[in-house]
Amino acid sequence: MDRLEYSIPDSTKPLYNSIIEELEGTLSRPINVLNLGSSYGINSSLMKYNLTMSELNDFFLNGSEPTKKETKQFYEKCDSNDNMNFYQIDISKEALKFSEEMNLCERGMNVDLEAEKLNLLESLPKMDLVIATGCIGYIGYKAFSNLLKVNKNRQSNSTESETEYIAPIFAFSVLRMFDMTGIEEVFEMYGYSVVKSDIKPILQRSFSDPEEKAQTVSLLHDMEISTKNYEDNGNFYADFYIAKSKN
């Protein structure tokens, strides 16, 4: 991804961390974070170990591929924030295995979020924050419907009273070319409000070729979204959203 200058995790890191700081003010335990589309644990590397994309690229992409031992030593030398526990969902078993072996997550789950059978999620501890960087659009409203259904069932079975139960916060970046209507409707159905951040669109990565740029710009123009100063300059841009329970 270094060739395409994938940089958005650096930008979403402080946004996610600000939510975690908010949660730390109300919870007296480590914050449980569920990372959708986690890949090889980039968000965990940046947030739990306070690394940057540049540092990850320098280690993993500078010359020969590091061994498992070298990678483990790399992370062990970093300061770890033990006040956040990561749980990861991805379609790549290899990526999840890597994350578990490098202690980037408490547990990795190879789950199809679009499927109905999400019993595996029922075994997780209560999630406080659900994050997704770059995968929304590739996973759609059905995935969130299933996650929110699991959350609702958990709330119904919780021994906590309605005033004590704190519903998880969702935070995610979404490429500007993806329509959020379906996802917003699902959150509304489950008693959440979705707010688009007023920060400027976030650079995700550069286009892989002129065709990808042309297709994206054309799609955005069809949606009556201006690409001036953004996609016209050769990069994907994303908006940032936060969904919180109305109760």
C-alpha positions as YAML, in Angstrom:
chain: A
units: angstrom
residues:
- id: 1
  name: MET
  ca: [0.00, 0.00, 0.00]
- id: 2
  name: ASP
  ca: [3.03, 2.27, 0.34]
- id: 3
  name: ARG
  ca: [3.06, 2.64, -3.45]
- id: 4
  name: LEU
  ca: [-0.45, 4.10, -3.27]
- id: 5
  name: GLU
  ca: [0.49, 6.23, -0.24]
- id: 6
  name: TYR
  ca: [-2.19, 4.72, 1.99]
- id: 7
  name: SER
  ca: [-2.30, 7.24, 4.82]
- id: 8
  name: ILE
  ca: [-5.80, 7.46, 6.26]
- id: 9
  name: PRO
  ca: [-5.07, 5.51, 9.49]
- id: 10
  name: ASP
  ca: [-2.76, 8.35, 10.57]
- id: 11
  name: SER
  ca: [-5.68, 10.76, 10.21]
- id: 12
  name: THR
  ca: [-8.35, 8.62, 11.86]
- id: 13
  name: LYS
  ca: [-6.10, 7.69, 14.79]
- id: 14
  name: PRO
  ca: [-6.64, 10.94, 16.77]
- id: 15
  name: LEU
  ca: [-10.37, 10.82, 15.95]
- id: 16
  name: TYR
  ca: [-10.73, 7.32, 17.39]
- id: 17
  name: ASN
  ca: [-8.49, 8.17, 20.34]
- id: 18
  name: SER
  ca: [-10.64, 11.17, 21.26]
- id: 19
  name: ILE
  ca: [-13.67, 8.86, 21.53]
- id: 20
  name: ILE
  ca: [-11.66, 6.42, 23.67]
- id: 21
  name: GLU
  ca: [-10.67, 9.28, 25.98]
- id: 22
  name: GLU
  ca: [-14.35, 10.20, 26.27]
- id: 23
  name: LEU
  ca: [-15.22, 6.60, 27.19]
- id: 24
  name: GLU
  ca: [-12.39, 6.42, 29.73]
- id: 25
  name: GLY
  ca: [-14.19, 9.15, 31.64]
- id: 26
  name: THR
  ca: [-17.21, 6.89, 32.18]
- id: 27
  name: LEU
  ca: [-15.74, 3.37, 32.32]
- id: 28
  name: SER
  ca: [-13.38, 2.01, 34.98]
- id: 29
  name: ARG
  ca: [-11.88, -0.75, 32.82]
- id: 30
  name: PRO
  ca: [-9.97, -1.08, 29.54]
- id: 31
  name: ILE
  ca: [-11.94, 0.06, 26.48]
- id: 32
  name: ASN
  ca: [-12.99, -2.78, 24.17]
- id: 33
  name: VAL
  ca: [-12.59, -1.85, 20.51]
- id: 34
  name: LEU
  ca: [-14.04, -3.93, 17.65]
- id: 35
  name: ASN
  ca: [-12.20, -3.22, 14.40]
- id: 36
  name: LEU
  ca: [-14.12, -4.16, 11.24]
- id: 37
  name: GLY
  ca: [-12.04, -4.92, 8.15]
- id: 38
  name: SER
  ca: [-8.96, -4.92, 10.37]
- id: 39
  name: SER
  ca: [-6.55, -6.48, 7.88]
- id: 40
  name: TYR
  ca: [-3.13, -6.89, 9.54]
- id: 41
  name: GLY
  ca: [-4.00, -4.73, 12.55]
- id: 42
  name: ILE
  ca: [-2.96, -1.32, 11.27]
- id: 43
  name: ASN
  ca: [-5.37, 0.57, 13.55]
- id: 44
  name: SER
  ca: [-4.21, -1.45, 16.54]
- id: 45
  name: SER
  ca: [-0.56, -0.81, 15.66]
- id: 46
  name: LEU
  ca: [-1.17, 2.93, 15.52]
- id: 47
  name: MET
  ca: [-3.50, 3.26, 18.51]
- id: 48
  name: LYS
  ca: [-2.29, 0.61, 20.98]
- id: 49
  name: TYR
  ca: [1.41, 0.95, 20.15]
- id: 50
  name: ASN
  ca: [1.36, 4.63, 19.13]
- id: 51
  name: LEU
  ca: [3.05, 3.99, 15.79]
- id: 52
  name: THR
  ca: [2.64, 5.85, 12.49]
- id: 53
  name: MET
  ca: [2.13, 4.62, 8.95]
- id: 54
  name: SER
  ca: [5.62, 5.86, 8.11]
- id: 55
  name: GLU
  ca: [7.14, 3.74, 10.89]
- id: 56
  name: LEU
  ca: [5.19, 0.66, 9.77]
- id: 57
  name: ASN
  ca: [6.25, 1.18, 6.15]
- id: 58
  name: ASP
  ca: [9.88, 1.65, 7.17]
- id: 59
  name: PHE
  ca: [9.86, -1.62, 9.09]
- id: 60
  name: PHE
  ca: [7.75, -3.85, 6.84]
- id: 61
  name: LEU
  ca: [8.56, -2.48, 3.39]
- id: 62
  name: ASN
  ca: [12.18, -1.40, 3.67]
- id: 63
  name: GLY
  ca: [14.09, -4.26, 2.05]
- id: 64
  name: SER
  ca: [13.50, -7.93, 2.76]
- id: 65
  name: GLU
  ca: [10.37, -9.06, 4.57]
- id: 66
  name: PRO
  ca: [10.98, -9.21, 8.34]
- id: 67
  name: THR
  ca: [10.79, -12.57, 10.05]
- id: 68
  name: LYS
  ca: [8.11, -13.40, 12.61]
- id: 69
  name: LYS
  ca: [10.74, -13.08, 15.36]
- id: 70
  name: GLU
  ca: [11.89, -9.67, 14.11]
- id: 71
  name: THR
  ca: [8.30, -8.47, 13.88]
- id: 72
  name: LYS
  ca: [7.52, -9.60, 17.41]
- id: 73
  name: GLN
  ca: [10.63, -7.83, 18.69]
- id: 74
  name: PHE
  ca: [9.59, -4.69, 16.79]
- id: 75
  name: TYR
  ca: [6.28, -4.53, 18.65]
- id: 76
  name: GLU
  ca: [7.78, -5.56, 22.00]
- id: 77
  name: LYS
  ca: [10.07, -2.51, 21.86]
- id: 78
  name: CYS
  ca: [7.03, -0.24, 21.57]
- id: 79
  name: ASP
  ca: [5.12, 1.12, 24.54]
- id: 80
  name: SER
  ca: [1.74, -0.60, 24.74]
- id: 81
  name: ASN
  ca: [-1.43, 1.14, 25.87]
- id: 82
  name: ASP
  ca: [-3.06, -1.50, 28.05]
- id: 83
  name: ASN
  ca: [-6.19, 0.59, 28.50]
- id: 84
  name: MET
  ca: [-7.58, -0.58, 25.15]
- id: 85
  name: ASN
  ca: [-8.31, -4.12, 24.01]
- id: 86
  name: PHE
  ca: [-8.73, -4.79, 20.30]
- id: 87
  name: TYR
  ca: [-10.96, -7.43, 18.73]
- id: 88
  name: GLN
  ca: [-10.72, -7.78, 14.97]
- id: 89
  name: ILE
  ca: [-12.96, -8.95, 12.15]
- id: 90
  name: ASP
  ca: [-11.63, -9.58, 8.65]
- id: 91
  name: ILE
  ca: [-12.12, -11.93, 5.71]
- id: 92
  name: SER
  ca: [-8.41, -12.83, 5.70]
- id: 93
  name: LYS
  ca: [-7.50, -15.67, 8.05]
- id: 94
  name: GLU
  ca: [-3.81, -14.97, 7.41]
- id: 95
  name: ALA
  ca: [-4.17, -11.33, 8.50]
- id: 96
  name: LEU
  ca: [-6.06, -12.28, 11.65]
- id: 97
  name: LYS
  ca: [-3.50, -14.95, 12.55]
- id: 98
  name: PHE
  ca: [-0.74, -12.36, 12.20]
- id: 99
  name: SER
  ca: [-2.59, -9.92, 14.48]
- id: 100
  name: GLU
  ca: [-3.11, -12.54, 17.17]
- id: 101
  name: GLU
  ca: [0.50, -13.74, 17.03]
- id: 102
  name: MET
  ca: [1.82, -10.17, 17.30]
- id: 103
  name: ASN
  ca: [-0.55, -9.32, 20.17]
- id: 104
  name: LEU
  ca: [-2.29, -6.70, 18.07]
- id: 105
  name: CYS
  ca: [-5.65, -8.07, 19.20]
- id: 106
  name: GLU
  ca: [-7.18, -10.14, 21.95]
- id: 107
  name: ARG
  ca: [-9.00, -12.18, 19.34]
- id: 108
  name: GLY
  ca: [-9.45, -12.23, 15.56]
- id: 109
  name: MET
  ca: [-12.64, -13.45, 13.91]
- id: 110
  name: ASN
  ca: [-12.97, -14.63, 10.35]
- id: 111
  name: VAL
  ca: [-16.64, -13.64, 9.97]
- id: 112
  name: ASP
  ca: [-18.84, -12.71, 7.03]
- id: 113
  name: LEU
  ca: [-20.65, -9.68, 8.43]
- id: 114
  name: GLU
  ca: [-23.22, -9.83, 5.64]
- id: 115
  name: ALA
  ca: [-24.32, -13.32, 6.76]
- id: 116
  name: GLU
  ca: [-27.10, -13.91, 9.26]
- id: 117
  name: LYS
  ca: [-25.16, -16.31, 11.49]
- id: 118
  name: LEU
  ca: [-23.05, -14.16, 13.80]
- id: 119
  name: ASN
  ca: [-23.16, -16.38, 16.88]
- id: 120
  name: LEU
  ca: [-19.40, -15.95, 17.24]
- id: 121
  name: LEU
  ca: [-19.93, -12.28, 18.16]
- id: 122
  name: GLU
  ca: [-22.14, -13.29, 21.07]
- id: 123
  name: SER
  ca: [-19.08, -14.75, 22.79]
- id: 124
  name: LEU
  ca: [-17.21, -11.44, 22.78]
- id: 125
  name: PRO
  ca: [-17.08, -9.14, 25.80]
- id: 126
  name: LYS
  ca: [-19.18, -6.00, 25.58]
- id: 127
  name: MET
  ca: [-17.84, -3.67, 22.89]
- id: 128
  name: ASP
  ca: [-17.48, 0.03, 23.70]
- id: 129
  name: LEU
  ca: [-16.30, 1.29, 20.32]
- id: 130
  name: VAL
  ca: [-16.70, -0.18, 16.83]
- id: 131
  name: ILE
  ca: [-14.37, 1.26, 14.19]
- id: 132
  name: ALA
  ca: [-13.88, 0.78, 10.46]
- id: 133
  name: THR
  ca: [-11.27, 2.46, 8.29]
- id: 134
  name: GLY
  ca: [-11.65, 2.13, 4.55]
- id: 135
  name: CYS
  ca: [-13.97, -0.89, 4.39]
- id: 136
  name: ILE
  ca: [-17.42, 0.79, 4.52]
- id: 137
  name: GLY
  ca: [-18.98, 0.59, 1.09]
- id: 138
  name: TYR
  ca: [-17.34, -2.76, 0.56]
- id: 139
  name: ILE
  ca: [-19.41, -3.90, 3.52]
- id: 140
  name: GLY
  ca: [-22.87, -2.37, 3.55]
- id: 141
  name: TYR
  ca: [-26.02, -1.83, 5.56]
- id: 142
  name: LYS
  ca: [-26.60, -5.58, 6.06]
- id: 143
  name: ALA
  ca: [-23.39, -5.87, 8.05]
- id: 144
  name: PHE
  ca: [-24.45, -3.09, 10.39]
- id: 145
  name: SER
  ca: [-27.95, -4.50, 10.67]
- id: 146
  name: ASN
  ca: [-26.47, -7.79, 11.85]
- id: 147
  name: LEU
  ca: [-24.07, -6.12, 14.29]
- id: 148
  name: LEU
  ca: [-26.79, -3.93, 15.75]
- id: 149
  name: LYS
  ca: [-29.08, -6.95, 16.06]
- id: 150
  name: VAL
  ca: [-26.41, -8.74, 18.12]
- id: 151
  name: ASN
  ca: [-26.00, -5.62, 20.23]
- id: 152
  name: LYS
  ca: [-29.75, -5.33, 20.81]
- id: 153
  name: ASN
  ca: [-29.97, -8.96, 21.91]
- id: 154
  name: ARG
  ca: [-27.08, -8.41, 24.28]
- id: 155
  name: GLN
  ca: [-28.73, -5.33, 25.75]
- id: 156
  name: SER
  ca: [-31.99, -7.24, 26.25]
- id: 157
  name: ASN
  ca: [-30.13, -10.00, 28.09]
- id: 158
  name: SER
  ca: [-27.92, -7.63, 30.09]
- id: 159
  name: THR
  ca: [-28.16, -7.58, 33.87]
- id: 160
  name: GLU
  ca: [-27.48, -3.84, 33.72]
- id: 161
  name: SER
  ca: [-30.46, -1.51, 33.91]
- id: 162
  name: GLU
  ca: [-31.30, 0.71, 30.94]
- id: 163
  name: THR
  ca: [-29.73, 3.66, 32.73]
- id: 164
  name: GLU
  ca: [-26.50, 1.72, 33.39]
- id: 165
  name: TYR
  ca: [-26.14, 0.10, 29.96]
- id: 166
  name: ILE
  ca: [-23.93, 2.10, 27.61]
- id: 167
  name: ALA
  ca: [-24.46, 1.26, 23.95]
- id: 168
  name: PRO
  ca: [-21.32, 1.04, 21.80]
- id: 169
  name: ILE
  ca: [-20.24, 4.01, 19.74]
- id: 170
  name: PHE
  ca: [-19.57, 3.44, 16.04]
- id: 171
  name: ALA
  ca: [-16.96, 5.51, 14.19]
- id: 172
  name: PHE
  ca: [-15.87, 5.02, 10.61]
- id: 173
  name: SER
  ca: [-14.42, 6.61, 7.51]
- id: 174
  name: VAL
  ca: [-16.36, 6.29, 4.25]
- id: 175
  name: LEU
  ca: [-15.07, 7.06, 0.77]
- id: 176
  name: ARG
  ca: [-17.06, 9.96, -0.63]
- id: 177
  name: MET
  ca: [-18.23, 7.90, -3.61]
- id: 178
  name: PHE
  ca: [-20.30, 5.60, -1.37]
- id: 179
  name: ASP
  ca: [-23.93, 6.42, -0.57]
- id: 180
  name: MET
  ca: [-24.57, 6.26, 3.19]
- id: 181
  name: THR
  ca: [-28.38, 6.29, 2.98]
- id: 182
  name: GLY
  ca: [-28.91, 2.57, 3.62]
- id: 183
  name: ILE
  ca: [-26.48, 2.47, 6.54]
- id: 184
  name: GLU
  ca: [-27.98, 5.59, 8.10]
- id: 185
  name: GLU
  ca: [-31.47, 4.09, 7.86]
- id: 186
  name: VAL
  ca: [-30.32, 0.92, 9.66]
- id: 187
  name: PHE
  ca: [-28.76, 2.91, 12.50]
- id: 188
  name: GLU
  ca: [-31.94, 4.99, 12.80]
- id: 189
  name: MET
  ca: [-34.00, 1.79, 13.03]
- id: 190
  name: TYR
  ca: [-31.91, 0.67, 16.01]
- id: 191
  name: GLY
  ca: [-32.15, 3.99, 17.84]
- id: 192
  name: TYR
  ca: [-28.88, 5.53, 16.75]
- id: 193
  name: SER
  ca: [-28.15, 8.92, 15.23]
- id: 194
  name: VAL
  ca: [-25.40, 9.15, 12.62]
- id: 195
  name: VAL
  ca: [-23.48, 12.40, 12.34]
- id: 196
  name: LYS
  ca: [-21.08, 13.27, 9.57]
- id: 197
  name: SER
  ca: [-18.07, 15.06, 11.02]
- id: 198
  name: ASP
  ca: [-17.55, 18.66, 9.93]
- id: 199
  name: ILE
  ca: [-13.83, 18.06, 9.41]
- id: 200
  name: LYS
  ca: [-12.54, 18.28, 5.85]
- id: 201
  name: PRO
  ca: [-12.52, 15.08, 3.74]
- id: 202
  name: ILE
  ca: [-9.61, 12.83, 4.70]
- id: 203
  name: LEU
  ca: [-7.06, 11.65, 2.14]
- id: 204
  name: GLN
  ca: [-7.18, 7.84, 1.97]
- id: 205
  name: ARG
  ca: [-4.77, 6.91, -0.81]
- id: 206
  name: SER
  ca: [-3.77, 7.80, -4.34]
- id: 207
  name: PHE
  ca: [-5.58, 6.30, -7.33]
- id: 208
  name: SER
  ca: [-3.92, 3.20, -8.73]
- id: 209
  name: ASP
  ca: [-4.27, 4.36, -12.34]
- id: 210
  name: PRO
  ca: [-6.05, 6.96, -14.54]
- id: 211
  name: GLU
  ca: [-9.01, 4.64, -15.08]
- id: 212
  name: GLU
  ca: [-9.70, 4.35, -11.35]
- id: 213
  name: LYS
  ca: [-9.57, 8.13, -11.07]
- id: 214
  name: ALA
  ca: [-11.88, 8.68, -14.03]
- id: 215
  name: GLN
  ca: [-14.45, 6.19, -12.73]
- id: 216
  name: THR
  ca: [-14.43, 7.69, -9.25]
- id: 217
  name: VAL
  ca: [-14.67, 11.29, -10.43]
- id: 218
  name: SER
  ca: [-17.50, 10.39, -12.81]
- id: 219
  name: LEU
  ca: [-19.40, 8.64, -10.01]
- id: 220
  name: LEU
  ca: [-19.02, 11.61, -7.68]
- id: 221
  name: HIS
  ca: [-20.18, 14.03, -10.38]
- id: 222
  name: ASP
  ca: [-23.25, 11.84, -10.93]
- id: 223
  name: MET
  ca: [-23.91, 12.25, -7.19]
- id: 224
  name: GLU
  ca: [-23.49, 16.03, -7.66]
- id: 225
  name: ILE
  ca: [-20.41, 16.08, -5.41]
- id: 226
  name: SER
  ca: [-17.63, 18.48, -6.39]
- id: 227
  name: THR
  ca: [-14.22, 16.86, -6.80]
- id: 228
  name: LYS
  ca: [-12.31, 20.14, -7.02]
- id: 229
  name: ASN
  ca: [-9.29, 20.19, -4.68]
- id: 230
  name: TYR
  ca: [-9.96, 16.58, -3.78]
- id: 231
  name: GLU
  ca: [-10.29, 13.63, -6.20]
- id: 232
  name: ASP
  ca: [-9.25, 15.84, -9.12]
- id: 233
  name: ASN
  ca: [-5.80, 15.91, -7.53]
- id: 234
  name: GLY
  ca: [-5.41, 12.14, -7.88]
- id: 235
  name: ASN
  ca: [-6.49, 10.75, -4.52]
- id: 236
  name: PHE
  ca: [-9.40, 9.01, -2.84]
- id: 237
  name: TYR
  ca: [-10.99, 11.05, -0.05]
- id: 238
  name: ALA
  ca: [-13.24, 9.90, 2.78]
- id: 239
  name: ASP
  ca: [-15.71, 11.48, 5.18]
- id: 240
  name: PHE
  ca: [-15.79, 10.59, 8.88]
- id: 241
  name: TYR
  ca: [-18.97, 9.53, 10.66]
- id: 242
  name: ILE
  ca: [-19.89, 8.86, 14.29]
- id: 243
  name: ALA
  ca: [-23.02, 6.95, 15.35]
- id: 244
  name: LYS
  ca: [-24.27, 7.12, 18.92]
- id: 245
  name: SER
  ca: [-27.34, 5.71, 20.63]
- id: 246
  name: LYS
  ca: [-30.09, 8.27, 21.20]
- id: 247
  name: ASN
  ca: [-30.90, 6.73, 24.58]
...
